[in-house]
Amino acid sequence: MTPSEDFVVTDRGGIVENSHRVHAAVVDAKGRLLYALGDPARMTLARSAAKPAQALAILETEGVERFGFDDADVALMCASHSSEERHIARTRAMLSKIKAEEADLRCGGHPSLSETVNRAWIRRDFAPTAVCSNCSGKHVGMLAGARAIGAGMEDYHLPDHPMQGRVKRTVAELCDLDAQDVEWGIDGCNLPTPAFPLDRLARLYAKLAAADGDDARTDLPARDAALARIFRAMVRYPEMVAGEGRYCTALMRAYNGALIGKLGADASYAIGVRASDETRRLGADGALGISVKIEDGNVEILYAVVTEILERLGIASPDIRSQLAAFHHPQRVNTMGVTTGGVSFPFKLRGSVPGEGASRLVAPAR
Amino acid sequence: MTPSEDFVVTDRGGIVENSHRVHAAVVDAKGRLLYALGDPARMTLARSAAKPAQALAILETEGVERFGFDDADVALMCASHSSEERHIARTRAMLSKIKAEEADLRCGGHPSLSETVNRAWIRRDFAPTAVCSNCSGKHVGMLAGARAIGAGMEDYHLPDHPMQGRVKRTVAELCDLDAQDVEWGIDGCNLPTPAFPLDRLARLYAKLAAADGDDARTDLPARDAALARIFRAMVRYPEMVAGEGRYCTALMRAYNGALIGKLGADASYAIGVRASDETRRLGADGALGISVKIEDGNVEILYAVVTEILERLGIASPDIRSQLAAFHHPQRVNTMGVTTGGVSFPFKLRGSVPGEGASRLVAPAR
């Protein structure tokens, strides 16, 4: 098959091995589509990329204030963490802040997202439990929210629980959608997870970045202040959002406060970029949001594509490039150390704003 | 995106999560295309699905006879095994039959294809070496072949070694292609690996099955006798071809001699079905070959698709179905045991023989 404009291709000795269809949307906080790839409106299960929106619903219960959660706790609410000791310890500390126990969590244990952690677990025959879930922070947050609004803690994870009703409204509002236009499935961690057009995910992240961009103001509306708190918590504690060696952590460290990035399972990704000369050059009215979905759910390819898109958009310095190179160009090396092939990006970002920037973006960077 | 006729779809709560493009070809030993899906001529790196062809090149050096390899050894030459103790022990025994050592192997160790084996390795801090390579049988076979033809053993893995020259000719002949129409890359195990149109892989397997179908004859041409030996070795020792819990082993056990099946990395698969009333009803002149490639390399989806195609072709009994059910309908269960979605097969097999069988094949089985 001839790779089309929407594909990433892996090769072996120059022969096409696999190809992966890519969808992406680049928007500003008003939702204007600036660049697109594949189907930017693809109905997409955001999975854990929706966590900052779920965290906003928790912040708006005032449970975070009431139980004294700090910014690292907020970062953990937005996390798909690697179940490192620091993540598990923080989960336990958050549980004790709300006088809850591990048994109150409605998520289950699973192998760590970190191979290093997994190997250590296997060596000591450790069977991971609920506090080890990569979504543990979100779950404790939901418990805190349920308690703050005076709802039962038992069924906080069920779609008809008042806390999840708040999440549904919040997600729809951040996406500028009617609630009935957001669809819901059940996530791997057992909480409801939303699906909406991919460009709305980018819009949501642009709003997170835009709220933080207003940090000179002290009179922010409450929602914007909460969005700004989430943005800052993530950039301040990138190690809480994922873990050592993981992409989200490396990305946010490399960009040093300029953006947040979050993975969703089955290969969705969202980025919110603070307003800058670069975002305005790209046609944004301030902050920028980027969302990506690999049609087949391949996460290794996702990381490569996200990094390539940042480079195409011209918002990657040489220093940033070097920090993300291993994700951008994943090694195709065999068991004897011989390079057998690589990953290439024949796709084209389509500029959606007439006359703006499209010409330098259509061609691959190399 | 609307799933097209060539796709497999996974969902979460009825919402499309991922989709995977499928290519498949169903042919007879003469190469007549009976059914197709996606692009049946997709240039495809066969990877380990080419091992029976590589084994034929080894058998034709007479190294197998000379060094006293038995049928289980031949099965291991065709294997992507799980590095279970029996696989490693047999590799060592084969090495001693040719008076070679592990250091003569030009493959390297890697994590086992079996999670059970991996966990055991991690527990005892075991670092896998060349004899643990899932391709170890093929490598010892290449060493035996190199020795049998009087070529050096040192560089048996290099494309210009006489043994690899024989492999190149053999592969092209089995595919009924000119040598220059087969392309070559370097495999994960460090041997050359061929690429050719997908339907040629099906043809190759139809030939393997057709040769065994002639077992009443005692005057088989040498090549057919060697092909028949490979077929029988694989069906007699399915546990040598993969391992406990692996698809190839389960498939060949379930079909009990009626077919061989072999995985290739990055999601190619090939099956050779012995001639029967069923294969003739499908339009084959005797034996049948089936080849499948998932465009994005997803192996879990590959197993589901191969099983679905066998069912669509009407060559699966209720007993066989039950043995392969876990591969056919992979569970989508979350960390709390809740079913979150499933895999569906909206694709259509296109009948390529006018008037034959197509009508019952175009619709999904459920």
XYZ file of C-alpha atoms in Angstrom:
732
model
C 0.000 0.000 0.000
C 1.169 3.520 -0.784
C 1.502 5.543 2.400
C -0.927 8.415 2.229
C -0.685 11.871 3.683
C -2.107 10.801 7.033
C 0.280 7.990 7.908
C 3.408 7.202 9.867
C 5.488 4.413 8.376
C 7.994 1.998 9.859
C 10.418 0.235 7.556
C 12.889 -2.638 7.610
C 15.751 -2.147 5.188
C 13.710 0.420 3.300
C 10.726 -1.950 2.899
C 7.470 -0.744 4.488
C 6.802 -2.870 7.565
C 3.812 -1.186 9.232
C 1.838 1.970 8.755
C -0.284 3.841 11.257
C -3.042 6.321 10.519
C -2.769 9.590 12.457
C -5.419 12.129 13.415
C -4.500 15.467 14.906
C -5.939 18.891 15.597
C -4.196 22.140 16.490
C -6.575 24.792 17.833
C -6.613 27.886 19.981
C -8.635 28.384 23.162
C -11.572 29.662 21.133
C -11.600 26.376 19.266
C -10.380 27.704 15.916
C -8.821 24.849 13.962
C -5.366 26.018 12.833
C -3.848 22.761 11.575
C -5.211 19.296 10.988
C -4.131 15.787 10.098
C -6.378 12.832 9.277
C -9.825 13.455 10.728
C -9.496 16.236 13.338
C -13.106 15.639 14.387
C -12.687 11.891 14.939
C -14.921 10.824 17.831
C -12.206 9.826 20.294
C -12.163 8.202 23.699
C -9.853 10.599 25.531
C -9.152 8.085 28.324
C -6.522 9.497 30.695
C -6.010 12.583 28.566
C -9.339 13.667 30.098
C -7.895 13.602 33.627
C -7.270 17.366 33.886
C -10.976 17.893 33.106
C -11.951 15.323 35.720
C -9.578 17.067 38.125
C -11.349 20.376 37.444
C -14.661 18.811 38.479
C -12.965 17.704 41.705
C -11.447 21.162 42.335
C -14.861 22.718 41.837
C -16.315 20.640 44.694
C -13.835 22.433 46.967
C -12.719 19.013 48.198
C -9.136 19.913 47.314
C -9.169 22.954 49.612
C -11.131 21.254 52.349
C -8.840 18.240 52.624
C -5.640 20.198 52.154
C -4.425 18.645 48.927
C -1.344 20.399 47.595
C -0.202 20.941 44.010
C 1.683 17.647 43.868
C -1.575 15.939 44.882
C -3.374 17.787 42.074
C -0.671 16.628 39.645
C -1.244 13.051 40.823
C -4.999 13.462 40.146
C -4.045 14.196 36.528
C -1.577 11.313 36.359
C -1.206 7.966 34.689
C 1.682 7.279 37.007
C 4.210 4.477 36.973
C 3.353 3.152 40.456
C 6.749 4.220 41.727
C 7.127 4.327 45.506
C 6.574 8.098 45.535
C 3.290 7.706 43.643
C 1.992 4.993 45.952
C 3.114 6.867 49.073
C 1.365 10.026 47.910
C -1.801 8.078 47.153
C -1.780 6.703 50.702
C -1.158 10.179 52.139
C -4.056 11.596 50.110
C -6.306 8.789 51.352
C -5.452 9.621 54.949
C -6.145 13.330 54.335
C -9.748 12.389 53.560
C -9.898 9.718 56.295
C -10.452 7.015 53.694
C -8.780 3.655 53.155
C -7.487 1.704 50.231
C -10.605 -0.474 50.415
C -12.676 2.592 49.510
C -11.016 2.771 46.084
C -12.990 1.262 43.218
C -9.974 0.703 40.968
C -7.780 -2.406 40.877
C -4.080 -3.141 40.652
C -2.322 -3.930 37.370
C 1.233 -4.268 36.064
C 3.115 -0.981 36.301
C 3.504 1.235 33.239
C 7.233 1.176 34.091
C 9.240 -1.900 33.177
C 11.703 -1.111 35.969
C 8.947 -1.072 38.580
C 7.438 -4.262 37.169
C 10.696 -6.135 37.364
C 11.135 -5.070 40.980
C 7.584 -6.211 41.756
C 8.133 -9.602 40.132
C 11.411 -10.072 42.004
C 9.686 -9.664 45.364
C 6.484 -11.439 44.305
C 4.473 -8.295 44.846
C 0.817 -8.323 43.763
C -0.244 -4.744 42.992
C -3.418 -3.467 44.665
C -5.678 -0.428 44.199
C -3.181 2.170 45.509
C -0.808 1.013 42.756
C -3.297 1.799 39.970
C -1.832 4.371 37.595
C -5.111 6.265 38.153
C -4.969 6.177 41.962
C -4.705 9.970 42.299
C -7.839 10.517 40.228
C -9.700 7.967 42.328
C -8.728 9.560 45.643
C -9.729 12.889 44.124
C -13.152 11.483 43.231
C -13.549 10.223 46.809
C -12.623 13.690 48.110
C -15.105 15.268 45.705
C -17.862 12.859 46.704
C -17.276 13.635 50.377
C -17.114 17.407 49.742
C -20.531 17.413 48.060
C -22.006 15.189 50.773
C -22.609 12.243 48.453
C -21.921 8.616 49.343
C -18.367 7.384 48.893
C -19.380 3.813 48.133
C -20.394 4.171 44.498
C -18.363 7.222 43.476
C -17.269 5.455 40.304
C -20.725 4.742 38.898
C -22.079 6.867 36.022
C -25.153 7.980 37.983
C -23.266 9.069 41.119
C -23.541 12.850 41.763
C -19.756 13.228 41.469
C -19.797 11.676 38.013
C -22.755 13.914 37.118
C -20.487 16.876 37.897
C -17.707 15.369 35.817
C -20.075 14.973 32.877
C -21.187 18.593 33.013
C -17.627 19.855 33.449
C -16.255 17.841 30.520
C -19.066 19.016 28.232
C -18.559 22.643 29.259
C -14.794 22.528 28.695
C -15.448 21.029 25.261
C -18.165 23.613 24.491
C -20.533 20.733 23.802
C -24.018 19.884 24.990
C -23.834 17.077 27.541
C -25.653 14.696 25.179
C -22.937 15.188 22.550
C -20.326 13.615 24.816
C -20.420 9.804 24.887
C -19.181 7.707 27.784
C -17.570 4.305 28.199
C -16.011 2.588 31.209
C -12.266 3.089 31.618
C -9.614 0.526 32.547
C -9.645 1.946 36.081
C -13.433 1.592 36.306
C -14.453 5.269 36.110
C -16.566 6.647 33.249
C -14.420 7.954 30.381
C -15.613 10.446 27.772
C -15.536 10.435 23.983
C -15.874 13.596 21.880
C -14.435 15.004 18.643
C -10.642 15.072 18.774
C -10.362 18.836 18.213
C -12.388 19.399 21.393
C -9.631 17.680 23.359
C -7.164 20.203 21.915
C -9.547 23.026 22.813
C -9.759 21.753 26.402
C -5.974 21.838 26.718
C -5.757 25.254 25.076
C -8.108 26.487 27.812
C -5.864 24.989 30.502
C -2.863 26.790 28.996
C -4.796 30.007 28.403
C -5.886 30.181 32.045
C -2.291 29.985 33.184
C -1.308 32.592 30.644
C -3.385 35.065 32.620
C -1.223 34.733 35.712
C -0.617 38.475 35.893
C -4.293 38.835 36.795
C -5.398 38.297 40.378
C -9.102 38.565 39.584
C -9.421 35.371 37.541
C -12.864 33.787 37.456
C -12.933 30.734 39.764
C -12.930 28.240 36.896
C -9.949 29.875 35.217
C -8.092 29.967 38.520
C -8.755 26.239 38.935
C -7.638 25.507 35.349
C -4.481 27.560 35.959
C -3.822 25.614 39.161
C -4.052 22.328 37.252
C -1.689 23.606 34.546
C 0.844 24.778 37.115
C 0.604 21.604 39.193
C 1.399 19.507 36.129
C 4.368 21.599 34.985
C 5.707 21.875 38.535
C 5.443 18.135 39.262
C 5.926 16.375 35.921
C 7.344 13.339 37.766
C 3.943 12.915 39.451
C 2.067 12.902 36.108
C 3.919 9.846 34.724
C 7.350 8.797 36.063
C 11.025 8.248 35.329
C 11.663 7.563 31.665
C 8.059 8.202 30.647
C 7.152 10.576 27.828
C 4.801 12.984 29.653
C 7.414 13.578 32.346
C 10.242 14.024 29.839
C 8.136 16.346 27.657
C 7.105 18.659 30.474
C 10.638 18.729 31.878
C 12.042 19.565 28.457
C 9.579 22.410 27.882
C 10.085 23.733 31.415
C 6.666 25.296 32.030
C 5.786 26.238 28.461
C 3.295 23.368 28.038
C 1.498 20.445 29.626
C 1.144 17.064 27.907
C -0.874 14.016 28.848
C -1.239 10.520 27.444
C -4.515 8.680 27.075
C -4.561 4.883 26.769
C -4.935 3.487 23.256
C -2.814 6.315 21.954
C -4.518 9.643 22.422
C -2.459 12.652 23.473
C -3.179 16.241 24.383
C -0.950 19.266 24.822
C -1.681 22.775 26.048
C 0.894 25.423 25.088
C 1.042 28.758 26.913
C 0.618 31.854 24.763
C 3.877 33.028 23.225
C 5.224 34.636 20.096
C 5.352 31.130 18.598
C 1.703 30.326 19.290
C 0.631 33.658 17.840
C 2.830 33.126 14.792
C 0.923 29.866 14.281
C -2.313 31.830 14.182
C -3.502 31.223 17.734
C -5.284 33.907 19.655
C -3.021 33.229 22.645
C -2.595 29.691 23.946
C -2.562 26.630 21.713
C -4.010 23.141 22.091
C -2.841 20.044 20.253
C -4.552 16.656 20.237
C -3.426 13.457 18.521
C -4.929 9.985 18.133
C -3.254 7.007 16.477
C -6.071 5.074 14.840
C -4.702 1.674 15.898
C -3.767 2.622 19.473
C 0.039 2.306 19.152
C 1.602 4.397 21.936
C 5.233 4.197 20.771
C 4.160 5.663 17.430
C 2.037 8.257 19.246
C 5.035 9.659 21.130
C 7.044 9.873 17.912
C 4.184 11.687 16.147
C 3.548 14.166 18.966
C 7.231 15.069 19.026
C 7.303 15.416 15.229
C 4.248 17.694 15.280
C 5.842 19.945 17.915
C 8.904 20.168 15.692
C 6.827 20.907 12.581
C 5.012 23.653 14.465
C 8.380 25.208 15.229
C 8.011 25.062 18.989
C 11.018 22.863 19.748
C 14.509 24.178 20.466
C 17.641 22.084 19.801
C 17.902 21.423 23.545
C 14.307 20.179 23.696
C 14.841 18.049 20.587
C 17.800 16.291 22.149
C 15.846 15.489 25.326
C 13.036 13.878 23.322
C 15.115 12.261 20.566
C 14.626 8.696 21.845
C 10.843 9.134 21.630
C 10.976 11.023 18.330
C 13.058 8.427 16.514
C 12.502 5.125 18.340
C 15.346 2.712 17.764
C 14.825 -0.240 15.483
C 17.792 -2.306 16.631
C 17.855 -6.105 16.652
C 19.130 -8.559 19.260
C 22.684 -8.184 17.917
C 22.615 -4.402 17.979
C 22.147 -3.991 14.214
C 19.871 -1.156 13.091
C 17.159 -2.786 10.969
C 14.979 0.173 10.029
C 13.300 3.295 11.303
C 10.204 5.409 11.606
C 9.333 8.104 9.075
C 6.671 10.755 8.973
C 5.374 11.230 5.443
C 2.220 12.898 6.795
C 1.330 16.495 6.097
C -0.166 18.947 8.562
C -2.874 20.830 6.722
C -3.083 24.528 7.544
C -6.716 25.436 8.105
C -6.240 29.181 8.251
C -5.925 30.565 4.709
C -2.559 32.130 4.109
C -1.146 31.396 7.524
C 1.906 29.291 8.025
C 0.714 26.292 6.048
C 3.479 26.375 3.486
C 6.270 25.635 5.935
C 4.267 22.905 7.604
C 3.190 20.677 4.771
C 6.561 19.072 4.181
C 8.277 16.649 6.562
C 10.926 18.313 8.700
C 13.666 16.121 7.285
C -14.053 7.464 10.963
C -16.446 4.993 9.430
C -15.007 1.481 9.557
C -14.599 0.275 6.021
C -14.791 -3.214 4.649
C -11.140 -3.961 5.389
C -11.052 -3.174 9.091
C -11.261 -4.776 12.514
C -12.699 -2.521 15.186
C -12.354 -2.435 18.957
C -14.930 -0.562 20.981
C -15.453 0.727 24.505
C -19.113 0.881 25.469
C -20.081 0.776 21.804
C -17.802 3.721 20.915
C -15.061 2.956 18.380
C -11.728 2.910 20.213
C -9.259 1.639 17.588
C -9.438 0.233 14.112
C -6.932 -1.940 12.305
C -6.596 -2.427 8.569
C -6.414 -6.067 7.485
C -4.924 -7.658 4.370
C -5.495 -11.309 3.554
C -5.228 -13.765 0.702
C -6.686 -17.262 0.339
C -5.127 -19.241 -2.507
C -4.535 -22.790 -3.645
C -1.165 -24.395 -4.327
C -1.299 -23.179 -7.918
C -1.575 -19.652 -6.622
C -5.177 -19.025 -7.673
C -6.607 -16.259 -5.495
C -9.905 -17.544 -4.057
C -10.668 -14.899 -1.448
C -9.148 -11.556 -0.580
C -9.316 -8.798 1.985
C -7.598 -5.410 1.852
C -4.668 -5.617 -0.548
C -3.865 -9.320 -1.089
C -0.718 -8.350 -2.982
C 0.637 -6.046 -0.264
C 4.435 -6.266 -0.274
C 4.917 -7.868 3.126
C 7.910 -8.715 5.291
C 7.055 -12.310 6.168
C 9.468 -12.361 9.123
C 9.151 -15.649 11.015
C 6.287 -16.835 8.821
C 9.066 -17.463 6.271
C 10.787 -19.975 8.565
C 9.392 -23.106 6.877
C 10.885 -21.834 3.592
C 14.200 -21.175 5.310
C 13.958 -24.675 6.814
C 13.466 -26.130 3.326
C 16.718 -24.535 2.207
C 18.395 -26.173 5.197
C 16.821 -29.590 4.469
C 18.022 -29.334 0.882
C 21.645 -29.033 2.030
C 21.224 -32.513 3.548
C 22.548 -31.089 6.809
C 19.446 -32.359 8.583
C 20.153 -35.966 7.550
C 23.876 -35.724 8.048
C 23.685 -34.398 11.607
C 20.761 -36.592 12.620
C 18.182 -33.905 13.313
C 14.775 -35.413 14.078
C 11.308 -34.041 13.353
C 11.140 -32.122 16.634
C 14.403 -30.434 15.618
C 12.843 -29.550 12.257
C 9.820 -28.119 14.081
C 12.183 -25.989 16.199
C 13.825 -24.705 12.994
C 10.374 -23.389 12.007
C 9.701 -21.948 15.461
C 9.334 -18.620 17.156
C 9.502 -20.431 20.441
C 8.859 -19.159 23.938
C 12.340 -19.975 25.289
C 10.867 -22.612 27.569
C 13.365 -25.067 29.059
C 12.494 -27.700 26.426
C 13.232 -25.216 23.631
C 16.567 -24.167 25.084
C 17.558 -27.766 25.853
C 16.733 -28.845 22.298
C 18.736 -25.926 20.908
C 21.745 -27.035 22.947
C 21.281 -30.645 21.825
C 21.106 -29.554 18.174
C 24.284 -27.504 18.632
C 26.111 -30.534 19.998
C 24.884 -32.662 17.064
C 26.806 -30.353 14.741
C 29.742 -29.974 17.160
C 29.057 -26.264 17.473
C 28.751 -24.006 20.487
C 26.481 -21.236 21.588
C 29.210 -18.738 20.690
C 28.802 -19.795 17.043
C 25.255 -18.423 16.983
C 24.838 -14.974 15.445
C 21.553 -14.196 17.224
C 21.174 -12.565 20.631
C 19.005 -13.080 23.692
C 15.819 -11.106 24.319
C 12.825 -11.222 26.670
C 10.793 -14.392 26.161
C 7.623 -14.314 24.081
C 5.992 -15.986 27.119
C 5.105 -13.823 30.094
C 5.396 -16.869 32.369
C 8.952 -17.555 31.230
C 9.856 -13.886 31.551
C 8.641 -13.677 35.110
C 10.663 -16.755 36.020
C 13.737 -15.220 34.384
C 13.335 -11.950 36.251
C 12.861 -13.772 39.565
C 16.207 -15.519 39.199
C 17.960 -12.557 37.570
C 18.566 -14.538 34.414
C 19.993 -12.690 31.412
C 18.907 -14.527 28.228
C 21.648 -15.444 25.739
C 21.690 -16.665 22.125
C 20.288 -20.167 22.844
C 17.222 -18.445 24.320
C 16.450 -16.551 21.092
C 12.996 -17.504 19.826
C 14.772 -18.168 16.491
C 17.490 -20.420 17.947
C 16.333 -23.497 16.001
C 16.560 -21.656 12.695
C 20.034 -20.430 13.570
C 21.342 -23.890 14.471
C 19.763 -25.113 11.240
C 21.640 -22.454 9.283
C 24.882 -23.526 10.966
C 24.160 -27.150 10.010
C 23.391 -26.091 6.445
C 26.561 -24.015 6.219
C 28.613 -26.973 7.424
C 26.839 -29.396 5.087
C 27.690 -27.309 2.020
C 31.263 -26.817 3.183
C 30.901 -23.070 3.729
C 32.300 -21.161 6.667
C 30.234 -21.136 9.847
C 31.450 -17.726 10.977
C 29.318 -15.501 8.780
C 26.369 -17.792 8.103
C 23.957 -14.926 8.857
C 25.263 -12.467 6.293
C 23.289 -11.891 3.070
C 26.225 -12.892 0.835
C 27.005 -16.167 2.630
C 26.420 -19.242 0.388
C 23.794 -20.561 2.825
C 21.806 -17.341 2.536
C 22.221 -17.511 -1.243
C 20.457 -20.889 -1.096
C 17.728 -19.420 1.128
C 17.174 -16.614 -1.367
C 16.764 -19.015 -4.283
C 14.508 -21.342 -2.287
C 12.219 -18.557 -1.101
C 11.872 -17.159 -4.613
C 11.135 -20.606 -6.055
C 8.479 -21.385 -3.442
C 6.864 -18.031 -4.193
C 7.119 -18.598 -7.975
C 8.975 -15.304 -8.224
C 12.220 -14.266 -9.847
C 14.875 -13.769 -7.181
C 15.028 -10.045 -7.914
C 11.316 -9.710 -7.112
C 11.892 -10.734 -3.497
C 13.227 -7.946 -1.277
C 15.277 -8.530 1.869
C 15.698 -6.792 5.199
C 17.497 -7.819 8.386
C 15.382 -9.628 10.949
C 15.262 -9.159 14.718
C 17.404 -12.301 15.058
C 19.979 -10.947 12.603
C 19.262 -13.211 9.590
C 18.012 -11.840 6.265
C 14.195 -11.793 6.065
C 12.212 -11.684 2.824
C 9.410 -9.447 1.604
C 7.061 -10.415 -1.236
C 3.386 -9.977 -2.145
C 1.159 -11.333 0.633
C -0.634 -13.857 -1.591
C 2.732 -15.516 -2.310
C 3.043 -16.312 1.377
C -0.316 -18.098 1.188
C 0.870 -19.955 -1.906
C 4.020 -21.078 -0.105
C 1.933 -22.557 2.714
C -0.506 -24.168 0.284
C 2.508 -25.937 -1.234
C 3.602 -27.169 2.209
C 0.111 -28.560 2.821
C -0.201 -29.963 -0.705
C 3.051 -31.890 -0.361
C 1.788 -33.595 2.770
C -1.516 -34.335 1.072
C 0.392 -36.634 -1.251
C 1.463 -38.913 1.578
C -0.016 -41.976 -0.122
C 2.721 -41.610 -2.707
C 6.179 -42.989 -1.996
C 7.747 -41.524 -5.125
C 7.515 -37.848 -4.150
C 10.061 -35.529 -5.747
C 12.767 -34.635 -3.211
C 11.481 -31.093 -2.686
C 7.923 -32.253 -2.072
C 9.172 -34.876 0.366
C 11.079 -32.178 2.238
C 8.034 -29.864 2.258
C 5.901 -32.752 3.551
C 8.453 -33.432 6.278
C 8.285 -29.808 7.413
C 4.466 -29.891 7.458
C 4.419 -33.098 9.496
C 7.110 -31.924 11.901
C 5.076 -28.806 12.687
C 1.767 -30.631 13.226
C 3.448 -33.381 15.247
C 5.364 -30.980 17.512
C 3.205 -27.838 17.772
C 4.671 -27.145 21.235
C 8.095 -26.767 19.575
C 6.802 -24.160 17.090
C 5.664 -21.686 19.779
C 4.903 -22.807 23.366
C 2.324 -23.148 26.117
C -0.508 -20.669 25.749
C 0.728 -19.375 22.387
C -1.543 -19.151 19.360
C 0.418 -21.255 16.833
C 0.608 -24.135 19.294
C -3.076 -23.887 20.238
C -4.138 -23.619 16.583
C -2.206 -26.668 15.404
C -3.331 -28.692 18.416
C -6.955 -27.728 17.787
C -6.799 -28.677 14.106
C -4.965 -31.902 14.882
C -2.956 -32.328 11.690
C -5.326 -30.608 9.258
C -3.201 -27.457 9.018
C -0.014 -25.669 9.972
C 0.028 -22.052 11.149
C 2.919 -19.695 11.806
C 3.270 -16.174 13.146
C 5.561 -13.545 11.727
C 6.602 -10.549 13.849
C 4.728 -7.306 13.209
C 1.574 -9.310 12.621
C 1.874 -11.486 9.564
C 0.419 -14.995 9.640
C 0.356 -17.941 7.285
C -1.642 -21.157 7.262
C -1.446 -24.233 5.050
C -4.558 -26.436 5.032
C -4.402 -30.027 3.770
C -6.727 -30.895 0.895
C -10.196 -31.896 2.038
C -13.822 -31.641 0.990
C -13.835 -28.221 2.677
C -10.865 -26.864 0.735
C -12.358 -28.115 -2.545
C -15.738 -26.604 -1.670
C -13.893 -23.283 -1.257
C -12.643 -23.616 -4.807
C -9.137 -24.911 -4.126
C -7.551 -27.453 -6.366
C -6.522 -29.469 -3.300
C -4.673 -27.776 -0.449
C -5.325 -24.203 0.654
C -3.050 -21.391 1.797
C -4.084 -18.385 3.864
C -1.973 -15.330 4.628
C -2.851 -12.321 6.762
C -1.104 -9.044 7.609
C -2.359 -6.407 10.033
C -1.222 -3.096 8.575
C -0.165 -1.680 11.943
C 1.551 -4.807 13.287
C -0.873 -5.605 16.147
C -0.461 -9.304 16.983
C -3.443 -9.638 19.347
C -5.707 -8.373 16.555
C -3.942 -10.687 14.079
C -4.830 -13.806 16.082
C -8.468 -12.693 16.317
C -8.602 -12.050 12.565
C -6.975 -15.355 11.576
C -9.449 -17.244 13.741
C -12.366 -15.270 12.291
C -11.218 -15.983 8.732
C -10.997 -19.722 9.451
C -14.544 -19.540 10.790
C -15.784 -17.556 7.780
C -14.219 -20.120 5.474
C -16.202 -22.793 7.266
C -13.196 -24.824 8.350
C -13.745 -24.622 12.111
C -15.755 -27.158 14.114
C -17.458 -26.232 17.421
C -14.672 -28.057 19.271
C -12.000 -26.072 17.440
C -13.889 -22.829 18.044
C -13.966 -23.423 21.776
C -10.210 -24.083 21.901
C -9.442 -20.798 20.130
C -12.190 -18.646 21.679
C -9.815 -16.620 23.875
C -7.808 -15.594 20.785
C -10.903 -15.053 18.625
C -12.640 -12.736 21.085
C -9.917 -11.226 23.263
C -11.280 -10.035 26.567
C -11.660 -6.332 27.181
C -11.947 -6.471 30.961
C -10.768 -3.705 33.279
C -8.835 -3.859 36.551
C -12.075 -4.486 38.454
C -13.212 -7.306 36.172
C -15.806 -5.200 34.317
C -16.162 -5.873 30.582
C -15.541 -2.543 28.855
C -15.865 -3.453 25.189
C -14.926 -5.974 22.560
C -13.524 -6.694 19.121
C -15.720 -6.879 16.036
C -15.028 -7.906 12.474
C -16.979 -5.729 10.049
C -14.618 -6.740 7.221
C -15.759 -8.688 4.191
C -13.857 -11.475 2.492
C -14.166 -10.903 -1.238
C -14.659 -14.045 -3.303
C -12.347 -13.865 -6.309
C -13.746 -16.869 -8.160
C -16.963 -15.876 -9.956
C -19.943 -17.780 -8.645
C -18.048 -19.726 -6.037
C -18.864 -19.481 -2.384
C -18.592 -15.716 -2.129
C -22.163 -15.132 -1.046
C -21.829 -16.935 2.266
C -18.524 -15.272 3.018
C -19.198 -11.599 2.598
C -21.162 -11.122 5.818
C -19.664 -11.309 9.297
C -20.260 -14.641 11.000
C -22.232 -13.007 13.789
